[in-house]
mmCIF file of C-alpha atoms in Angstrom:
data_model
loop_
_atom_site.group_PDB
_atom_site.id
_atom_site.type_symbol
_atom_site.label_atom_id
_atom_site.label_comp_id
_atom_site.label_asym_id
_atom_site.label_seq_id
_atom_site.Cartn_x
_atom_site.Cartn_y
_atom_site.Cartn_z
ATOM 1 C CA UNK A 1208 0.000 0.000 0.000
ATOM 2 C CA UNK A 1209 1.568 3.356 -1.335
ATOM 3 C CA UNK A 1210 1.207 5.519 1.515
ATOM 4 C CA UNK A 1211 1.561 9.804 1.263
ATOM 5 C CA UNK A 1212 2.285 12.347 3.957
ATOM 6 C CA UNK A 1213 -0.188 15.105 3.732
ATOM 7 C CA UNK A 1214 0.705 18.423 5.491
ATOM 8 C CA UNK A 1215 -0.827 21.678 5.172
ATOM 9 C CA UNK A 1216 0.093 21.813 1.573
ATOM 10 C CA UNK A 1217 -0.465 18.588 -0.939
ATOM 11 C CA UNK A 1218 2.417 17.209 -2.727
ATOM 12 C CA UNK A 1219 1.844 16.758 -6.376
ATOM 13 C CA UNK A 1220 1.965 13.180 -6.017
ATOM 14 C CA UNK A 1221 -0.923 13.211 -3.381
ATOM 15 C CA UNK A 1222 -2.860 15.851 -5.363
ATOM 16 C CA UNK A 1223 -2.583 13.488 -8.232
ATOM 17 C CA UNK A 1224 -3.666 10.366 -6.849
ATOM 18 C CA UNK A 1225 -6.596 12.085 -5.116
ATOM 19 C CA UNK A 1226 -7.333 13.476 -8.645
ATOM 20 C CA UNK A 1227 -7.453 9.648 -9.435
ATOM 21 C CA UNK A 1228 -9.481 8.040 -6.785
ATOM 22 C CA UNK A 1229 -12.230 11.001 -7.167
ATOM 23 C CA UNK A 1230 -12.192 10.619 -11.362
ATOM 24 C CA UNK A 1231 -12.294 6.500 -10.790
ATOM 25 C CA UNK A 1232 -14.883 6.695 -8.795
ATOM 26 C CA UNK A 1233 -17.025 9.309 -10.877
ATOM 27 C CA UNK A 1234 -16.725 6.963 -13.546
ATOM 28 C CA UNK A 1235 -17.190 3.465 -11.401
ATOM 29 C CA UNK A 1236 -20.044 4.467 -9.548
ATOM 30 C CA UNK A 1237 -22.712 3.446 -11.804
ATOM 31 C CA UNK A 1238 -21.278 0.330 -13.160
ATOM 32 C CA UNK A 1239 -24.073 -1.909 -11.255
ATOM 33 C CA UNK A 1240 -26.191 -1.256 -14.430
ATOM 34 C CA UNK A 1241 -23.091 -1.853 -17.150
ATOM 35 C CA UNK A 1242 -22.902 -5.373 -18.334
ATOM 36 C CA UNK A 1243 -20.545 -7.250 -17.324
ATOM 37 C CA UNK A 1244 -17.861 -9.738 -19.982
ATOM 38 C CA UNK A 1245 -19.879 -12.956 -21.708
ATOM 39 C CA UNK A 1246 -16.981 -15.256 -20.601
ATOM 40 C CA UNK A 1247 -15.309 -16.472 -16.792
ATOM 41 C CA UNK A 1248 -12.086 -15.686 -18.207
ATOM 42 C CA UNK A 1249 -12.819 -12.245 -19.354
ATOM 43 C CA UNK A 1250 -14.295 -11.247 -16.258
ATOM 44 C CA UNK A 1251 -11.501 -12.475 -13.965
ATOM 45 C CA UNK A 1252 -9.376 -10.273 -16.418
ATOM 46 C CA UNK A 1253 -10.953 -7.311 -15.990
ATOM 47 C CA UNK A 1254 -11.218 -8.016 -12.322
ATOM 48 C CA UNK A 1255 -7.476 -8.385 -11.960
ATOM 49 C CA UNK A 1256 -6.899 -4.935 -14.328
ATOM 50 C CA UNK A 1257 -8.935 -3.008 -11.772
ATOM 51 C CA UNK A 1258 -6.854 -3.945 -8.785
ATOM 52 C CA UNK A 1259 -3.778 -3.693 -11.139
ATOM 53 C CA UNK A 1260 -4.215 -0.198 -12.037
ATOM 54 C CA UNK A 1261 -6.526 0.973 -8.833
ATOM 55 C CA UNK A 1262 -4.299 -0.126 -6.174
ATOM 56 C CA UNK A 1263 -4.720 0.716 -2.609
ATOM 57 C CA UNK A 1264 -3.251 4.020 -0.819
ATOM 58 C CA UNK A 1265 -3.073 5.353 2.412
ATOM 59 C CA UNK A 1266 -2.614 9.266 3.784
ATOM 60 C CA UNK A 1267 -0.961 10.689 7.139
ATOM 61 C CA UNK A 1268 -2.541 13.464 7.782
ATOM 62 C CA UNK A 1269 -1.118 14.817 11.457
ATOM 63 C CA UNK A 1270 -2.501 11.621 13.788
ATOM 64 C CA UNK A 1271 -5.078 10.788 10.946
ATOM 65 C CA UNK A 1272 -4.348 7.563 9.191
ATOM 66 C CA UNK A 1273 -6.963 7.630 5.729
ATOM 67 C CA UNK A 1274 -7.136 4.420 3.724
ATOM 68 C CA UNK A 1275 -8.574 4.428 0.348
ATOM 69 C CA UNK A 1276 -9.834 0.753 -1.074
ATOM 70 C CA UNK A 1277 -11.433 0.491 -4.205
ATOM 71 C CA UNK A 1278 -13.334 -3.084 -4.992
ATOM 72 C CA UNK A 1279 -13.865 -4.162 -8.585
ATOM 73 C CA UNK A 1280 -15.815 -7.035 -9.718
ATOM 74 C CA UNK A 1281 -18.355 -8.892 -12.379
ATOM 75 C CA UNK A 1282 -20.764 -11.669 -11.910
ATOM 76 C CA UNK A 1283 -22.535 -13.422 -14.821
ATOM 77 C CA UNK A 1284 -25.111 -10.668 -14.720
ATOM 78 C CA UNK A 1285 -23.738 -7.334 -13.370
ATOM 79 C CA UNK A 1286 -20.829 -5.092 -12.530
ATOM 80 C CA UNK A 1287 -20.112 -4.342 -8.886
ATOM 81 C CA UNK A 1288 -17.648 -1.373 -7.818
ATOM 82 C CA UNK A 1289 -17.322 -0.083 -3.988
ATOM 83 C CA UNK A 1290 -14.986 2.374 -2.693
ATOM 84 C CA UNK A 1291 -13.923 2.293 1.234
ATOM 85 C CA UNK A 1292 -12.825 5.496 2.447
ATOM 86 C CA UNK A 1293 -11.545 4.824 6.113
ATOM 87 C CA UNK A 1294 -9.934 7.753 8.495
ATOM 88 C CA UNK A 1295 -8.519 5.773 11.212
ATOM 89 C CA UNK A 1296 -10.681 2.909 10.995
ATOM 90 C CA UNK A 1297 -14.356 4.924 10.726
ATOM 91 C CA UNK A 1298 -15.846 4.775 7.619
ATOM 92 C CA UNK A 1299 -16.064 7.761 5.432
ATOM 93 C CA UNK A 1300 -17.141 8.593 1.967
ATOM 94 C CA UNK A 1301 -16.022 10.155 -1.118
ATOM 95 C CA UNK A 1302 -16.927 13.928 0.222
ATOM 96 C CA UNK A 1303 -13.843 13.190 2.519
ATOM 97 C CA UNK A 1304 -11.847 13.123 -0.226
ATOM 98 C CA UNK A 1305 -12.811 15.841 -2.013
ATOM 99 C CA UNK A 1306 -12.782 17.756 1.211
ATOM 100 C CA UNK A 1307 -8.732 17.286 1.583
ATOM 101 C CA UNK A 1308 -8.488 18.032 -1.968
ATOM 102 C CA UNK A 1309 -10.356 21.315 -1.769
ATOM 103 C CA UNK A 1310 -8.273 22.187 0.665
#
């Protein structure tokens, strides 16, 4: 888990990858109604180039420890996508985010 330090200003790297968790989940957040690959094989692919390029991060922020999870998957029938947002081990959602990024 790639893991940033946020102080009061956001390192380009951290501004980035809080650009990409807010722009993955804009576009993931409706895939319930997408449909999902015809074959077991295709699925599991596009399962495993989810995780692969949405990997799991993690922010300091002062005593605050904020882990971002993003969950990826297809059944025969439909698309599932979830994103956990968790600021020292409460759950949060994706106003969090763009909260530190506004800031």
């Amino acid at each position: 888990m790639k893991t940033y330090n946020i102080t009061n200003r956001l390192s380009a790297q951290a501004k980035s990858e809080l650009n990409r968790i807010i722009e993955t989940h804009d576009k993931y957040k409706g895939a319930y109604f997408w449909t999902s690959d015809c074959s077991a094989d295709g699925r599991r692919r596009n399962e495993k180039k989810f995780a692969d390029n949405h990997p799991d991060v993690a922010f300091l922020k002062g005593e605050d420890r904020i882990e971002v999870k993003m969950y990826y998957s297809e059944s025969c029938r439909n698309v599932y996508y979830s994103l956990d947002v968790l600021v020292n081990g409460t759950k949060k959602n994706i106003a969090y985010i763009k909260k530190l990024l506004a800031k």
